[in-house]
XYZ file of C-alpha atoms in Angstrom:
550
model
C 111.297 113.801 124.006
C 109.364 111.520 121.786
C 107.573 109.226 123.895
C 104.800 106.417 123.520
C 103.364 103.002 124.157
C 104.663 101.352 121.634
C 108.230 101.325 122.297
C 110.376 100.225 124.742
C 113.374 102.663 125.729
C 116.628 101.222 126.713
C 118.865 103.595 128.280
C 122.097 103.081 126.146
C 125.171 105.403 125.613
C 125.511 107.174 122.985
C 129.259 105.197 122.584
C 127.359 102.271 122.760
C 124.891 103.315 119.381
C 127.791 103.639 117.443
C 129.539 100.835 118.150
C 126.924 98.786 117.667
C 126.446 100.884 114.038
C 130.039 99.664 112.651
C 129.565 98.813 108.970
C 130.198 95.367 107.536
C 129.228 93.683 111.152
C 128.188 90.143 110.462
C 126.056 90.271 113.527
C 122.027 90.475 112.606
C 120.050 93.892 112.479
C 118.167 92.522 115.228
C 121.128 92.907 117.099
C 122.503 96.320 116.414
C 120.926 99.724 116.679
C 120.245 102.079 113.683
C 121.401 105.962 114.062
C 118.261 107.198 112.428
C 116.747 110.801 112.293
C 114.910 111.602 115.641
C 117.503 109.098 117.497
C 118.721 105.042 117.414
C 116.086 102.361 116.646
C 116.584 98.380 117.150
C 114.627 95.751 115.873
C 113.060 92.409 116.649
C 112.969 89.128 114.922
C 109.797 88.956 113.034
C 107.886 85.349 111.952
C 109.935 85.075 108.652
C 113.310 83.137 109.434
C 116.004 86.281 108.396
C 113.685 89.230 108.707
C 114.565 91.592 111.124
C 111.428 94.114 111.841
C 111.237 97.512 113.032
C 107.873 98.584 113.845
C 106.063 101.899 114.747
C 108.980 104.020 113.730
C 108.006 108.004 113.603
C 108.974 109.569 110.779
C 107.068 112.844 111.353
C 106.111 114.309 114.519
C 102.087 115.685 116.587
C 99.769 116.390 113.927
C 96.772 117.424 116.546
C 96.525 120.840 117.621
C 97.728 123.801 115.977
C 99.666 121.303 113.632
C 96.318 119.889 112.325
C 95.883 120.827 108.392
C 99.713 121.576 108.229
C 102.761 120.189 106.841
C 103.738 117.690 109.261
C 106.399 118.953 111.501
C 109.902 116.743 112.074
C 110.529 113.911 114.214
C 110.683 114.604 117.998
C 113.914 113.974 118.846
C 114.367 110.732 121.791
C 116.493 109.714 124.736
C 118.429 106.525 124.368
C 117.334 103.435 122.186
C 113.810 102.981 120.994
C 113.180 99.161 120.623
C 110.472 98.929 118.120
C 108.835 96.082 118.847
C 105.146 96.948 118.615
C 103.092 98.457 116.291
C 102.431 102.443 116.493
C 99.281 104.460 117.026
C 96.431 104.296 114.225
C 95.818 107.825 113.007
C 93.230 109.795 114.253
C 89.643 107.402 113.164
C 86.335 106.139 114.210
C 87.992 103.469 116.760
C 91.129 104.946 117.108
C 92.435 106.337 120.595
C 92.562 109.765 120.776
C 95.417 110.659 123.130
C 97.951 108.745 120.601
C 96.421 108.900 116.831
C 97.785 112.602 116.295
C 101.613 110.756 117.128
C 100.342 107.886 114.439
C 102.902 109.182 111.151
C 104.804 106.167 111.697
C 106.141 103.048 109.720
C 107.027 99.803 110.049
C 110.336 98.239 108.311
C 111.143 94.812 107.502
C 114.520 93.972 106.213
C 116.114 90.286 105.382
C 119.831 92.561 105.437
C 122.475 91.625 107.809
C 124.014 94.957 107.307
C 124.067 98.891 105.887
C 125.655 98.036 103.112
C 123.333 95.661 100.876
C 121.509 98.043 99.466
C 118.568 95.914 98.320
C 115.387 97.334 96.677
C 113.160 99.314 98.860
C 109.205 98.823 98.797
C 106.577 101.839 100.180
C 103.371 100.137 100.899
C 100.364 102.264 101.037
C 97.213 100.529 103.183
C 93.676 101.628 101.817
C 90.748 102.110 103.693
C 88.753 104.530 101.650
C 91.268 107.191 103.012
C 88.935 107.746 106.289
C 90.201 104.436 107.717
C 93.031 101.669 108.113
C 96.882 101.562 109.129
C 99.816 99.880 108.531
C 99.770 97.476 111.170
C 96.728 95.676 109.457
C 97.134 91.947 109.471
C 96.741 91.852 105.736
C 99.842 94.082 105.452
C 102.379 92.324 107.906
C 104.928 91.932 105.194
C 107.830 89.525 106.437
C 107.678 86.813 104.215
C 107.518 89.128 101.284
C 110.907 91.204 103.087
C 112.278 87.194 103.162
C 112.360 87.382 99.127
C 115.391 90.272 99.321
C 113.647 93.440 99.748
C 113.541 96.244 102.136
C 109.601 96.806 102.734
C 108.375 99.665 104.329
C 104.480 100.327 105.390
C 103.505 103.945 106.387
C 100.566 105.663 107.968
C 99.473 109.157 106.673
C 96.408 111.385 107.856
C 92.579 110.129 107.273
C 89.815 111.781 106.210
C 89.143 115.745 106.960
C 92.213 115.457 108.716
C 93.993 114.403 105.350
C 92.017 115.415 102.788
C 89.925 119.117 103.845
C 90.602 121.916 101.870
C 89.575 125.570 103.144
C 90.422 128.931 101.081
C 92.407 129.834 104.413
C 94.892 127.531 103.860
C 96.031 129.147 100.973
C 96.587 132.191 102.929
C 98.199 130.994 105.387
C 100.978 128.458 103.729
C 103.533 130.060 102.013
C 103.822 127.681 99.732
C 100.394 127.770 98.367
C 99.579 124.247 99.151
C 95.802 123.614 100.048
C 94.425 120.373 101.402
C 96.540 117.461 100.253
C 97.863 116.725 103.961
C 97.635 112.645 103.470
C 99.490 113.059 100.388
C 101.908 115.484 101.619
C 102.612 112.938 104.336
C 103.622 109.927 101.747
C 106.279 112.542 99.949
C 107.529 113.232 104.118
C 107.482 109.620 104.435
C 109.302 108.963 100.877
C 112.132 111.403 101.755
C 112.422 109.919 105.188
C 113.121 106.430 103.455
C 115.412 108.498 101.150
C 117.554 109.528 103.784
C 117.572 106.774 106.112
C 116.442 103.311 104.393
C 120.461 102.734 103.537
C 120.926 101.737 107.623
C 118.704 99.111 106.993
C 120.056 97.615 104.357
C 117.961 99.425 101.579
C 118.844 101.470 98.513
C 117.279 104.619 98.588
C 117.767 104.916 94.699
C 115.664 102.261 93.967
C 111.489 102.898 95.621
C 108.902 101.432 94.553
C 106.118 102.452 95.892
C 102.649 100.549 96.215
C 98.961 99.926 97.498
C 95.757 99.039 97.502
C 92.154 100.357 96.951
C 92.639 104.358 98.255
C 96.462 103.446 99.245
C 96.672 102.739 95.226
C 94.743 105.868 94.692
C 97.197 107.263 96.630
C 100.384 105.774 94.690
C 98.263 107.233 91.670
C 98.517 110.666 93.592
C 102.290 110.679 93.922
C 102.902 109.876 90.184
C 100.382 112.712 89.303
C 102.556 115.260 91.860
C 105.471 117.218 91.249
C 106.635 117.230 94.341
C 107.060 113.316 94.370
C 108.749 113.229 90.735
C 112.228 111.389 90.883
C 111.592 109.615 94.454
C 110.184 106.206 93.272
C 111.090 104.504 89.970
C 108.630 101.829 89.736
C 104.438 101.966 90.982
C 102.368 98.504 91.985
C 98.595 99.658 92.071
C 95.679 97.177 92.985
C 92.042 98.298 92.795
C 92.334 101.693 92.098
C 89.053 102.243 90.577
C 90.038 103.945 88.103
C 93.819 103.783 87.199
C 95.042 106.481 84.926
C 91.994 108.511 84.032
C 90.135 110.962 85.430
C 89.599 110.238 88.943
C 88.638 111.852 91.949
C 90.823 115.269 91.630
C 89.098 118.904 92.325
C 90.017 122.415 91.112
C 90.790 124.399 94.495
C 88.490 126.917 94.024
C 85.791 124.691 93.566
C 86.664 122.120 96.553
C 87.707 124.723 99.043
C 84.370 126.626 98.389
C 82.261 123.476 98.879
C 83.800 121.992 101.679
C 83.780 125.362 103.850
C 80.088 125.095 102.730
C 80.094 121.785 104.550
C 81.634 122.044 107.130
C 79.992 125.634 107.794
C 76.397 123.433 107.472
C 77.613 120.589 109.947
C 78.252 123.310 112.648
C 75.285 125.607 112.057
C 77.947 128.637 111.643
C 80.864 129.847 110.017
C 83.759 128.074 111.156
C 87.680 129.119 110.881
C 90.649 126.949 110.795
C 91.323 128.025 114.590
C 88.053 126.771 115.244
C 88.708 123.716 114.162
C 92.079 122.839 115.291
C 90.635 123.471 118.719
C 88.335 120.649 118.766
C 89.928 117.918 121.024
C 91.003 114.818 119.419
C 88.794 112.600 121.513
C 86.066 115.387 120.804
C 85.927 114.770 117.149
C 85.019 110.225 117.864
C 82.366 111.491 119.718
C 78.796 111.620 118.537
C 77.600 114.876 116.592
C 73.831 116.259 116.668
C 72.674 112.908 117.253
C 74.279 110.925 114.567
C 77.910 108.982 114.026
C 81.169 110.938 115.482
C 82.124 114.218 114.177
C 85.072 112.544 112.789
C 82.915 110.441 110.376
C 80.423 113.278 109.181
C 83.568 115.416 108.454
C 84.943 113.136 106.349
C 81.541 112.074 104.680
C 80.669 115.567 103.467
C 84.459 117.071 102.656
C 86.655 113.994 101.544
C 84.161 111.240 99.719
C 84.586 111.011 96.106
C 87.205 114.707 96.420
C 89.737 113.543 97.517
C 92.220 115.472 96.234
C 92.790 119.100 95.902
C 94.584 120.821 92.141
C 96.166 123.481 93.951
C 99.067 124.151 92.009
C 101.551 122.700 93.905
C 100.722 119.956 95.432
C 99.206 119.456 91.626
C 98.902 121.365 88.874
C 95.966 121.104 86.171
C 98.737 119.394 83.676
C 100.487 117.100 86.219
C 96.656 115.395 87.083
C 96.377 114.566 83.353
C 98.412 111.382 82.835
C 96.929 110.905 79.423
C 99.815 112.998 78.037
C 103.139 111.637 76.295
C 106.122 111.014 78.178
C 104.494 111.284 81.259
C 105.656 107.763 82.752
C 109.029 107.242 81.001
C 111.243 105.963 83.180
C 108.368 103.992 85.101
C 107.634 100.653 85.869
C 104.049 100.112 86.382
C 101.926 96.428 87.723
C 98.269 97.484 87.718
C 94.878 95.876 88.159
C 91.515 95.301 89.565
C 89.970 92.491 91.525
C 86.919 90.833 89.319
C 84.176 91.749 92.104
C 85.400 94.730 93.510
C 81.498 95.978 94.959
C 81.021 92.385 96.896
C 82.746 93.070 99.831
C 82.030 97.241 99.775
C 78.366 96.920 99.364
C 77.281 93.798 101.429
C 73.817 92.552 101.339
C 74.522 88.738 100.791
C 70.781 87.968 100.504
C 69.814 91.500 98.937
C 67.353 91.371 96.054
C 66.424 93.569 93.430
C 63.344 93.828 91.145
C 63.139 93.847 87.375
C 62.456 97.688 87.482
C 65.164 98.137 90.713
C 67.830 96.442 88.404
C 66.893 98.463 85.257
C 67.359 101.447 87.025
C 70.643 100.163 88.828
C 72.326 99.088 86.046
C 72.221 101.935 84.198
C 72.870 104.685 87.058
C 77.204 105.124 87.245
C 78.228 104.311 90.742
C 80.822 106.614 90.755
C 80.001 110.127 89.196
C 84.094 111.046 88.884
C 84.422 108.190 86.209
C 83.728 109.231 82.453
C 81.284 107.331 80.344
C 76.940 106.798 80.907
C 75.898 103.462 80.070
C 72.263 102.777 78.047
C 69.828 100.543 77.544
C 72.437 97.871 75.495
C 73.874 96.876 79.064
C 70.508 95.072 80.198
C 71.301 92.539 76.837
C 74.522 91.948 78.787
C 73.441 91.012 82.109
C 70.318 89.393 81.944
C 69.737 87.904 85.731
C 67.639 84.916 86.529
C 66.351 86.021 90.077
C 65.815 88.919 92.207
C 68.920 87.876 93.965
C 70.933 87.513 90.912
C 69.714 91.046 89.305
C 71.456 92.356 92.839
C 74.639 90.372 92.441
C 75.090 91.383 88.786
C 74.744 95.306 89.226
C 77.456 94.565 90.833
C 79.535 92.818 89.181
C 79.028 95.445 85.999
C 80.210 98.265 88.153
C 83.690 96.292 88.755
C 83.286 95.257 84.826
C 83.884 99.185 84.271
C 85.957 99.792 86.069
C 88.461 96.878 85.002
C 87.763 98.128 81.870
C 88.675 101.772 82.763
C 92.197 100.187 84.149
C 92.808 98.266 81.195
C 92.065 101.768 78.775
C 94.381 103.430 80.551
C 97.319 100.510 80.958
C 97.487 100.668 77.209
C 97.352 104.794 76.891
C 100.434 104.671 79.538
C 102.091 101.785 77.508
C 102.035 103.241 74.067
C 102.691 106.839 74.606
C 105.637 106.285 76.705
C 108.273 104.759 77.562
C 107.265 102.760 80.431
C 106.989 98.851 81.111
C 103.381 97.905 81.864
C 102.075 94.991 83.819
C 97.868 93.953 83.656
C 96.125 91.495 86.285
C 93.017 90.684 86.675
C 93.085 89.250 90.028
C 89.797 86.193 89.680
C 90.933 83.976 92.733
C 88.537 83.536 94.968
C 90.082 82.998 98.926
C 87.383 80.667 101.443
C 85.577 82.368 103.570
C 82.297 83.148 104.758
C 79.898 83.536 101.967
C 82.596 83.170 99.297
C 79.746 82.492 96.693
C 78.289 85.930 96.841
C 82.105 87.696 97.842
C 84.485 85.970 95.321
C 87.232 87.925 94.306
C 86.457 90.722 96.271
C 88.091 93.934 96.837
C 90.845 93.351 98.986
C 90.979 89.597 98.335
C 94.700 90.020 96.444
C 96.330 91.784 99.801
C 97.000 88.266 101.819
C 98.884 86.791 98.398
C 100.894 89.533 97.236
C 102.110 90.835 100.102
C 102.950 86.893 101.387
C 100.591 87.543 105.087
C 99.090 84.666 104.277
C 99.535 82.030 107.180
C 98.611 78.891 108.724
C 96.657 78.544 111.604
C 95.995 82.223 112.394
C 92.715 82.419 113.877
C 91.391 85.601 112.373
C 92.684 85.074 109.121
C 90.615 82.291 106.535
C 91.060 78.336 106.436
C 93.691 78.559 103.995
C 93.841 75.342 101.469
C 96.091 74.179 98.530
C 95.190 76.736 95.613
C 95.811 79.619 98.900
C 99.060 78.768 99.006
C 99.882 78.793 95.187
C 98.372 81.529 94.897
C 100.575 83.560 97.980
C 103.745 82.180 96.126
C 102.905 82.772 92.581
C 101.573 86.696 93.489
C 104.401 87.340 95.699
C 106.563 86.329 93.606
C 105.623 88.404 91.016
C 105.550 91.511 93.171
C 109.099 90.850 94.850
C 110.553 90.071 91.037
C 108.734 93.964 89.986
C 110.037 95.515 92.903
C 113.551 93.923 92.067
C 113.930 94.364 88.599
C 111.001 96.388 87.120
C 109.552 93.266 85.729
C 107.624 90.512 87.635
C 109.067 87.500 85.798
C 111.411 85.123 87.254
C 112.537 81.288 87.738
C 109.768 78.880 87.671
C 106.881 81.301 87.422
C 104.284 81.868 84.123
C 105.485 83.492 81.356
C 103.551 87.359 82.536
C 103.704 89.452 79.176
C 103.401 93.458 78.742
C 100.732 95.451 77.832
C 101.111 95.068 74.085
C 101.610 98.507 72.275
C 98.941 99.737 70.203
C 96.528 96.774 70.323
C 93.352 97.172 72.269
C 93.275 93.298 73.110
C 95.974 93.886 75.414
C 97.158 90.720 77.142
C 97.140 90.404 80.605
C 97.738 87.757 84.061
C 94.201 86.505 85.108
C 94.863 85.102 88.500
C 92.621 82.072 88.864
C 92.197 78.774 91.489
C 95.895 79.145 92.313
C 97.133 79.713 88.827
C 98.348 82.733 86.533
C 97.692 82.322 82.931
C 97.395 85.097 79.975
C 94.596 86.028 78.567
C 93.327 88.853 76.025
C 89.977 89.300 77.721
C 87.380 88.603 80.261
C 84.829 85.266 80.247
C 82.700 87.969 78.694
C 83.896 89.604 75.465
C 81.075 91.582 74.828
C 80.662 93.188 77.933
C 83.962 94.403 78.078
C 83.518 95.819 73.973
C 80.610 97.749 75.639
C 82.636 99.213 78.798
C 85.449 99.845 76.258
C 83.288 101.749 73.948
C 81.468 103.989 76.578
C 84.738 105.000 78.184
C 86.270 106.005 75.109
C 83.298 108.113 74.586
C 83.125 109.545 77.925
C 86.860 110.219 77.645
C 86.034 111.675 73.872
C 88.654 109.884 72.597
C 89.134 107.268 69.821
C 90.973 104.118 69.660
C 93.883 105.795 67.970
C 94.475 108.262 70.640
C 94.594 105.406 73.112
C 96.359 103.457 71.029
C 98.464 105.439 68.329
C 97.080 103.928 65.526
């Protein structure tokens, strides 16, 4: 029997379920209980007048054990009624606890229906955290007042680093399906399916997903349009800060990544190590300290998942389904896609951090992030000329999130012209208050309070929220709930948001700015974003007529 601390178990009959289930009741899904697989669920009122919530819902059961690096295995079946009224376990993490993160595939549900029968649109949020970190029951993510708008949202938790993401040539062997690594991934397709089959109890339409997310979560979302196995269970994708969009990203031959991660791992423990071995390191084990340094956890994850995160196995994916710069890949797809306009602020720190005239020189012109095509050369220092120490630091910065913008933007307009697809571009400039604001700005993560309408008053550990905040939470979400809706973010009383224009490489797109959305055809900066245009095309090897078909 399932069991754990975040749900309350109220010994009803099982008469008493289905009574309770009768269609067309006019009674609140607060009030009733939800036959779902694994058992019968009942939600709670959340802070959103209407919303009912369901929280820390399993969809999958144990992943610790012998289950570790294997499909995850169905729901454990419960006893009675689980009241979800708290939020589940964190997966297995630095910070997590132990005896509960391997029960942590679980997902929280809000719903504004008063019955089974409403079938509204269903969202799939995806949280980031560099996929060695995070949850769904982040504060950023608590997704009522977005549910309030008419949609079904759904948050999910799926495996973290090693755990998620490791890839051994044993696995191959030992899965008859031939899938290798992938296990976070394989998790979001479990946790699709369970919406699939069960979302209509809670007032959703299970033909109508879109699925969604942020930094790695939008990686992620990325993932699932890239994998066969998740083709035909979503029909529309919203992707913020996903470094690099539709190009090549951070996707590894199996050969090549099971080789070099048994290498690591084989180096971390000073001897050849076997999946057995493995799986019988205790959960509370792996948080712990290794040779002297951070826990195991952390240097697994460091030396197997960073920058490889996922494995081209040939089922999970295949060497074409990983190329989205191919025709007809996205027909049928709704896509809302963009970047945050200082994406490195808030991942690299150092507030006061200063760099040199030679430092900068070298900075500027190294690539952050060896998975994205295109070098850079000496041209780039004519484009971002600093006037301190401290601003040389800020601005090798700020031309790392340049490029990758830029990379977005390239690949918005591939996806728009060679299919049929409907396209949506932000540029997300709104800068939330906060501590050191001036040197964070729009930082990565900044856009995850307004879109997904967490934004509140008062809160303690959120920001001192002021007039332009609270534009800015309606105007986003708004956006996001019409996408989700309709497959296009306009609406009532909101900016005029055009497409991606087809075959024009000044593609329009929403700058989000002070509280306001307003189209533009470029950055403040023209010619840095020809330069990032022309050294991605060249790194890619392709011209402006591939991209744009003329």
């Amino acid at each position: 029997m399932y069991s754990a601390r975040n749900f309350c178990v109220a010994a009803l009959t099982t008469a008493a379920i289905f009574f309770n289930l009768t269609a067309g009741s006019s009674a609140e899904l607060s009030q009733k209980t939800i036959k779902i697989e694994g058992g019968a669920v009942q939600g709670v009122p959340s802070d959103a007048s209407g919303v009912t919530q369901f929280l820390g819902i399993p969809y999958a059961g144990d992943v610790g054990g012998s289950n570790r690096w294997r499909s995850a295995p169905p729901v454990e079946p419960w006893e009675g009624v689980l009241v979800a009224k708290e939020m589940g376990p964190r997966m297995l993490q630095d910070g997590a606890n132990p005896s509960t993160a391997d029960k942590g595939l679980v997902l929280n549900i809000w719903t504004p229906a008063q019955s089974g029968e409403e079938k509204l649109p269903v969202y799939m949020l995806v949280h980031g955290g560099a996929n060695r970190s995070g949850s769904n029951s982040e504060d950023e993510l608590y997704a009522a007042e977005l549910a309030a708008k008419g949609l079904v949202v759904v948050s999910v938790n799926y495996r973290l680093g090693a755990l998620g993401f490791l890839a051994l040539p044993e696995m191959a062997k030992e899965n008859e399906h031939g899938t290798v690594g992938n296990f976070a991934i394989l998790d979001l397709i479990k946790a699709l399916n369970w919406i699939k089959s069960n979302i209509s109890g809670f007032g959703g339409d299970p033909d109508a997903i879109t699925i969604g997310g942020q930094s790695s979560g939008a990686e992620n979302v990325v993932a699932l349009i890239r994998s066969p196995l998740a083709k035909g269970l979503f029909k529309r994708a919203f992707i913020s800060s996903s470094f690099t969009g539709f190009l090549p990203g951070k996707n590894v031959a199996a050969e090549q990544k099971t080789k070099a991660n048994q290498e690591a791992v084989n180096r971390l423990f000073g001897k050849e190590m076997t999946l057995n071995d493995l799986r019988a390191i205790p959960a509370a084990a792996l948080l712990e300290p290794w040779n002297g340094r951070n826990s195991l956890y952390g240097q697994l994850a460091a030396s197997t998942v960073t920058r490889q995160f996922y494995t081209v196995d040939g089922k999970t994916f295949t060497d074409d389904s990983i190329d989205l710069l191919r025709p007809g890949v996205f027909d049928g797809l709704s896509i809302m896609i963009g970047q945050t306009a200082d994406e490195l602020t808030s991942l690299r720190g150092g507030t006061d951090k200063e760099l040199s005239e030679e430092e900068f020189r070298a900075a500027i012109q190294k690539p952050e992030y060896p998975y994205m095509v295109g070098g850079y050369d000496a041209r780039i220092l004519d484009l971002y000329q600093p006037q301190t120490p401290l601003d040389a630091y800020r601005l090798s910065l700020r031309a790392v999130a340049d490029r990758m913008f830029a990379y977005v933007k390239i690949g918005a307009e591939y996806v728009k012209t060679h299919n049929d697809a409907n396209v949506w571009l932000f540029y997300w400039d709104h800068v939330p208050p906060g501590n050191n604001e001036g040197f964070r700005r729009a930082y990565h993560a900044s856009d995850l309070y307004y879109f997904n309408a967490s934004l509140r008053v008062g809160k303690e550990d959120q920001p001192r929220w002021t007039d332009p905040d609270f534009s800015m939470k309606e105007l986003a979400s708004s956006y996001l709930a019409n996408f989700i809706k309709t497959g296009n973010p306009n609406g009532d009383g909101l900016p005029q948001w055009g497409e991606v224009v087809e075959g024009s490489g000044d593609s329009q797109f929403l700058r989000f700015h002070e509280g306001e959305g307003r189209m533009v055809t470029g950055t403040v900066y023209p010619s840095r974003d020809a330069y990032h245009r022309e050294m991605i095309l060249t790194g890619l090897n392709m011209t402006e007529h591939e991209i744009l078909g003329r």
